[in-house]
Amino acid sequence: MLVLGIETSCDETGIALYDEARGLLAHQLHSQVDMHRAYGGVVPELASRDHIRRVLPLMQACLQAAGCTKEDIDGIAVTTGPGLAGALLVGASVAHGLGLALGKPVVGVHHLEGHLLSPLLADPAPEFPFIALLVSGGHTQLMRVGGYGDYSLLGETVDDAAGEAFDKTAQLLGLGYPGGPAVSRLADFGNSGVVQLPRPMLHSASLDFSFSGLKTAVLTAVRRIDNSCEQARADIARGFVDAVVDVLEAKSAAALRQSGLRRLVVAGGVGANAQLRARLRERADKDDFELYFPPLHLCTDNGAMIARAGLVRLRAGARQAGSFSVRPRWPLAQAATV
């Protein structure tokens, strides 16, 4: 089965072709970062308009790269939530229009399910069951993944997610948008231990997270320094990254212990963070568990993860009717059944 994946939930337009037998044949991705940088964050209306401009040319480029035609497609998978309503409608409209024209089935995919299953695109791919640390934009969650559609929430952020804390810290340090990569790069020049920041909920009995207080601590630290001093800013960035990584590492290790599993999968944009990857590799060696990441270029939102997740649902007989809707707010538990 050849599946076309379409992702337009926020500020990346992703198109991919995934073949059940041959794997990922081609994918195209356009990021709107440069457009939104001037506003310090994503502007929903601009995001929707840009998806309209990009989706069809990217689809054609993907088909050409794979040596396929539209008629070769057996099914279409599209992100239908959660995300920005207007942006989701662009992808859903294109998917259903194409499905109607070609007489092909269309299935809606939960954006977070796409991230959860994205490590299956790696080689080697993890086997079920595993613990998933999902750190993507506004989401920080620990899940037990028993199989396709079998997702149990173990812990999640009670306020701000790690990705949101990265973006806010970047603003406080004058690094602009997007925040994660910039803070990580600056932290490489900082010294660990110079700036002591809290590790929220590090020693709590639960597997929940909290990063709101960490943002406030960064604000206090920034106010105490000369913001023109590059080393002082780098030390704050280092202290912030160390705090986030400490919490993510400790909670992930606790989830493995409590579940009795020995396999950890990390997914989502923050999963590309170099410091987090290095720390978790050290912990995996120390505690002797398996560790998997998606390929770096598939950590951000992309069509490949949607095509891969959609394949499972199409094989299970899932279909969307001719009429369709999107779900800007959509708990993963409501989309779990395959």
Coordinates of C-alpha atoms in Angstrom, one line a residue:
M1 CA 0.0 0.0 0.0
L2 CA 1.3 3.4 -1.0
V3 CA 0.2 6.2 1.4
L4 CA 0.4 9.9 0.8
G5 CA 0.9 11.8 4.1
I6 CA -0.1 15.5 4.6
E7 CA 0.8 17.5 7.6
T8 CA -0.3 21.2 8.0
S9 CA -1.2 21.4 11.7
C10 CA 1.0 24.5 12.5
D11 CA 3.9 26.1 10.8
E12 CA 5.4 23.3 8.7
T13 CA 3.9 22.0 5.4
G14 CA 4.9 18.3 5.2
I15 CA 4.2 15.9 2.4
A16 CA 5.5 12.3 2.2
L17 CA 5.0 9.0 0.3
Y18 CA 5.3 5.9 2.4
D19 CA 5.2 2.5 0.9
E20 CA 4.3 -0.5 3.1
A21 CA 6.9 -2.7 1.4
R22 CA 9.7 -0.2 0.5
G23 CA 9.4 2.3 3.4
L24 CA 9.7 6.1 3.0
L25 CA 10.0 6.9 -0.7
A26 CA 10.1 10.6 -0.6
H27 CA 9.2 13.6 1.6
Q28 CA 9.1 17.3 1.3
L29 CA 9.0 19.9 4.1
H30 CA 8.6 23.7 4.1
S31 CA 9.1 25.6 7.3
Q32 CA 7.5 28.9 7.9
V33 CA 10.1 29.9 10.6
D34 CA 11.5 32.9 8.6
M35 CA 8.0 34.3 8.0
H36 CA 6.9 34.1 11.7
R37 CA 10.2 35.2 13.2
A38 CA 9.3 38.9 12.8
Y39 CA 6.3 38.3 15.0
G40 CA 8.1 36.3 17.7
G41 CA 5.8 33.3 17.2
V42 CA 3.3 31.7 14.9
V43 CA 0.6 33.9 13.4
P44 CA -2.3 31.5 12.6
E45 CA -3.8 33.4 9.6
L46 CA -0.4 33.7 7.9
A47 CA 0.3 30.0 8.6
S48 CA -2.9 29.0 6.8
R49 CA -2.3 31.2 3.8
D50 CA 1.3 29.8 3.4
H51 CA 0.0 26.2 3.6
I52 CA -2.3 27.0 0.7
R53 CA 0.6 28.2 -1.4
R54 CA 2.9 25.3 -0.5
V55 CA 0.9 22.1 -0.3
L56 CA 0.3 21.3 -4.0
P57 CA 3.8 22.2 -5.3
L58 CA 5.3 20.1 -2.5
M59 CA 3.0 17.2 -3.3
Q60 CA 4.1 17.4 -7.0
A61 CA 7.8 17.5 -6.0
C62 CA 7.3 14.5 -3.7
L63 CA 5.6 12.5 -6.5
Q64 CA 8.5 13.3 -8.9
A65 CA 11.1 12.4 -6.3
A66 CA 9.4 9.0 -5.7
G67 CA 8.9 8.4 -9.4
C68 CA 5.1 8.0 -8.8
T69 CA 1.9 9.5 -10.1
K70 CA -1.2 10.5 -8.2
E71 CA -2.9 7.4 -9.6
D72 CA -0.3 5.2 -7.8
I73 CA -1.5 6.4 -4.4
D74 CA -3.6 3.8 -2.5
G75 CA -4.7 5.9 0.4
I76 CA -4.3 9.4 1.9
A77 CA -3.5 10.2 5.6
V78 CA -3.9 13.8 6.8
T79 CA -3.4 15.5 10.2
T80 CA -6.9 16.5 11.4
G81 CA -5.9 17.6 14.9
P82 CA -4.8 18.9 17.3
G83 CA -3.4 22.2 15.8
L84 CA -4.4 25.5 14.3
A85 CA -8.0 25.2 12.9
G86 CA -7.3 27.1 9.7
A87 CA -4.0 25.3 9.0
L88 CA -5.6 21.9 9.6
L89 CA -8.5 22.8 7.3
V90 CA -6.0 23.4 4.4
G91 CA -4.5 19.9 4.7
A92 CA -7.9 18.2 5.2
S93 CA -9.5 20.0 2.2
V94 CA -6.7 19.0 -0.1
A95 CA -6.7 15.4 1.2
H96 CA -10.4 15.0 0.7
G97 CA -10.5 16.8 -2.6
L98 CA -7.8 14.5 -3.9
G99 CA -9.4 11.4 -2.4
L100 CA -12.7 12.3 -4.1
A101 CA -11.0 12.9 -7.4
L102 CA -9.0 9.7 -7.4
G103 CA -11.5 7.5 -5.6
K104 CA -9.0 6.8 -2.8
P105 CA -9.7 6.4 0.9
V106 CA -8.8 9.2 3.3
V107 CA -8.0 8.8 7.0
G108 CA -7.5 11.5 9.6
V109 CA -4.5 11.1 11.9
H110 CA -3.9 12.5 15.3
H111 CA -0.8 14.7 15.2
L112 CA 0.7 13.3 18.4
E113 CA 0.1 9.7 17.3
G114 CA 2.3 10.7 14.3
H115 CA 5.1 11.8 16.6
L116 CA 4.7 8.7 18.8
L117 CA 5.2 6.4 15.9
S118 CA 7.9 8.5 14.1
P119 CA 10.7 6.4 15.6
L120 CA 9.3 3.5 13.6
L121 CA 10.8 5.3 10.6
A122 CA 14.3 4.8 12.0
D123 CA 16.6 1.8 11.3
P124 CA 16.5 -0.1 13.4
A125 CA 13.0 0.6 14.6
P126 CA 11.8 -0.1 18.1
E127 CA 9.6 -3.0 18.9
F128 CA 6.4 -2.7 21.0
P129 CA 5.9 -2.2 23.9
F130 CA 7.9 0.9 24.9
I131 CA 7.9 4.0 26.9
A132 CA 7.6 7.2 24.8
L133 CA 8.9 10.6 25.9
L134 CA 6.9 13.0 23.7
V135 CA 8.4 16.5 23.8
S136 CA 6.8 18.5 21.0
G137 CA 5.9 22.1 21.0
G138 CA 3.1 22.5 23.6
H139 CA 3.3 18.9 24.7
T140 CA 5.5 17.1 27.2
Q141 CA 4.2 13.6 28.0
L142 CA 5.3 10.2 29.0
M143 CA 3.2 7.4 27.4
R144 CA 3.2 3.6 27.5
V145 CA 2.9 2.4 24.0
G146 CA 1.7 -1.2 23.8
G147 CA 1.1 -1.3 20.1
Y148 CA -0.8 0.6 17.4
G149 CA -3.6 2.5 19.0
D150 CA -2.6 1.2 22.5
Y151 CA -1.5 4.4 24.3
S152 CA -1.6 5.0 28.0
L153 CA -0.7 8.3 29.5
L154 CA 1.7 8.0 32.4
G155 CA 2.5 11.7 33.0
E156 CA 2.2 15.1 31.4
T157 CA 3.0 18.7 32.0
V158 CA 0.6 20.4 34.5
D159 CA 1.4 23.9 33.0
D160 CA 4.0 24.8 30.4
A161 CA 5.6 22.3 28.2
A162 CA 9.4 22.0 27.7
G163 CA 9.2 23.4 24.2
E164 CA 7.3 26.5 25.5
A165 CA 9.9 27.0 28.2
F166 CA 12.6 26.9 25.5
D167 CA 10.8 29.6 23.4
K168 CA 10.2 31.8 26.4
T169 CA 13.8 31.5 27.6
A170 CA 15.0 32.4 24.1
Q171 CA 12.9 35.6 24.2
L172 CA 14.3 36.5 27.6
L173 CA 17.8 36.0 26.3
G174 CA 17.2 38.0 23.2
L175 CA 17.5 35.0 20.9
G176 CA 14.3 35.4 19.0
Y177 CA 12.1 32.7 17.5
P178 CA 12.2 29.7 17.3
G179 CA 13.8 29.3 20.7
G180 CA 14.9 25.7 21.1
P181 CA 17.8 25.5 18.7
A182 CA 19.1 29.0 19.6
V183 CA 19.1 28.3 23.4
S184 CA 20.8 24.9 22.8
R185 CA 23.5 26.5 20.7
L186 CA 24.1 29.3 23.3
A187 CA 24.2 26.7 26.1
D188 CA 27.2 25.0 24.4
F189 CA 29.3 28.1 25.4
G190 CA 28.0 28.2 29.0
N191 CA 29.4 26.7 32.1
S192 CA 27.3 24.2 34.1
G193 CA 26.7 25.1 37.7
V194 CA 27.3 28.8 37.4
V195 CA 23.6 29.6 37.3
Q196 CA 21.5 27.4 39.6
L197 CA 17.9 26.9 38.4
P198 CA 15.1 24.8 39.9
R199 CA 14.2 21.3 38.7
P200 CA 10.4 21.4 39.1
M201 CA 8.7 18.2 40.3
L202 CA 12.1 16.4 40.0
H203 CA 11.5 14.5 43.2
S204 CA 7.7 14.2 43.1
A205 CA 6.1 10.7 43.2
S206 CA 4.2 11.4 40.0
L207 CA 5.5 11.3 36.4
D208 CA 4.1 14.8 35.7
F209 CA 6.1 17.8 34.6
S210 CA 6.1 21.5 35.3
F211 CA 8.2 24.1 33.6
S212 CA 6.3 27.4 34.4
G213 CA 8.4 28.0 37.6
L214 CA 11.6 27.4 35.6
K215 CA 10.7 30.2 33.2
T216 CA 10.2 32.5 36.1
A217 CA 13.6 31.6 37.5
V218 CA 15.2 32.3 34.2
L219 CA 13.5 35.8 34.2
T220 CA 14.9 36.5 37.6
A221 CA 18.4 35.4 36.5
V222 CA 18.3 37.5 33.4
R223 CA 17.4 40.6 35.4
R224 CA 20.5 40.1 37.6
I225 CA 23.0 40.3 34.8
D226 CA 24.3 42.7 32.2
N227 CA 22.4 41.4 29.1
S228 CA 25.3 42.6 26.9
C229 CA 27.6 40.1 28.6
E230 CA 27.6 37.1 26.2
Q231 CA 29.1 34.7 28.7
A232 CA 26.5 35.6 31.4
R233 CA 23.8 34.9 28.9
A234 CA 25.4 31.6 27.9
D235 CA 25.7 30.5 31.5
I236 CA 22.0 31.1 32.0
A237 CA 21.2 29.1 28.8
R238 CA 23.4 26.3 30.1
G239 CA 21.7 26.3 33.5
F240 CA 18.3 26.2 31.8
V241 CA 19.1 23.4 29.5
D242 CA 20.7 21.4 32.3
A243 CA 17.5 21.8 34.4
V244 CA 15.2 20.7 31.6
V245 CA 17.4 17.7 30.7
D246 CA 17.7 16.7 34.3
V247 CA 13.9 16.5 34.7
L248 CA 13.3 14.8 31.4
E249 CA 16.0 12.2 32.1
A250 CA 14.8 11.5 35.7
K251 CA 11.1 11.2 34.7
S252 CA 11.9 8.9 31.8
A253 CA 14.1 6.6 33.9
A254 CA 11.3 6.5 36.6
A255 CA 8.7 5.6 33.9
L256 CA 10.9 2.7 32.8
R257 CA 11.3 1.5 36.4
Q258 CA 7.6 1.7 37.2
S259 CA 6.5 0.0 34.0
G260 CA 9.1 -2.7 34.1
L261 CA 10.0 -1.9 30.4
R262 CA 13.5 -1.6 29.1
R263 CA 12.9 0.4 25.9
L264 CA 12.6 4.2 25.7
V265 CA 11.5 6.1 22.5
V266 CA 12.0 9.9 22.3
A267 CA 9.8 11.8 19.8
G268 CA 9.0 15.4 19.0
G269 CA 10.9 18.6 18.2
V270 CA 12.7 18.8 21.5
G271 CA 13.9 15.3 20.8
A272 CA 16.4 16.8 18.4
N273 CA 18.1 18.6 21.3
A274 CA 21.8 17.6 21.4
Q275 CA 22.2 17.9 25.2
L276 CA 19.1 15.7 25.8
R277 CA 20.2 13.1 23.3
A278 CA 23.7 12.9 24.9
R279 CA 22.3 12.6 28.4
L280 CA 19.8 9.9 27.6
R281 CA 22.4 7.9 25.8
E282 CA 24.6 8.1 28.9
R283 CA 21.6 7.0 31.1
A284 CA 20.8 4.2 28.7
D285 CA 24.3 2.8 28.9
K286 CA 24.3 3.2 32.7
D287 CA 20.8 1.6 33.3
D288 CA 21.1 -0.9 30.4
F289 CA 17.9 0.0 28.4
E290 CA 17.3 0.4 24.7
L291 CA 17.0 4.0 23.4
Y292 CA 15.5 5.1 20.1
F293 CA 15.1 8.5 18.4
P294 CA 13.5 9.4 15.1
P295 CA 16.0 10.6 12.4
L296 CA 16.9 14.2 13.1
H297 CA 15.2 15.5 10.0
L298 CA 12.0 13.8 11.1
C299 CA 11.8 15.2 14.7
T300 CA 9.9 18.3 13.6
D301 CA 6.4 18.1 12.2
N302 CA 6.5 16.2 8.9
G303 CA 4.4 14.2 6.4
A304 CA 6.3 11.0 6.8
M305 CA 5.1 10.4 10.4
I306 CA 1.5 11.0 9.3
A307 CA 1.8 8.6 6.4
R308 CA 3.3 6.0 8.6
A309 CA 0.6 6.3 11.2
G310 CA -2.1 6.5 8.5
L311 CA -1.0 3.3 7.0
V312 CA -1.9 1.4 10.1
R313 CA -5.4 3.0 10.2
L314 CA -6.0 2.4 6.5
R315 CA -5.0 -1.2 6.9
A316 CA -7.5 -1.5 9.8
G317 CA -10.2 -0.2 7.5
A318 CA -10.5 3.3 8.9
R319 CA -12.1 5.8 6.5
Q320 CA -13.5 9.3 6.7
A321 CA -16.8 10.0 5.1
G322 CA -17.1 12.5 2.3
S323 CA -17.8 15.3 4.7
F324 CA -15.0 16.1 7.1
S325 CA -14.0 18.2 10.1
V326 CA -10.9 19.1 12.0
R327 CA -10.3 19.0 15.8
P328 CA -8.0 21.8 17.0
R329 CA -8.3 20.3 20.5
W330 CA -8.2 16.5 20.5
P331 CA -7.0 14.3 23.4
L332 CA -4.9 11.4 22.1
A333 CA -7.0 9.0 24.2
Q334 CA -10.0 9.7 22.0
A335 CA -8.0 8.7 18.9
A336 CA -6.3 5.7 20.3
T337 CA -8.5 2.9 18.9
V338 CA -7.2 1.4 15.6

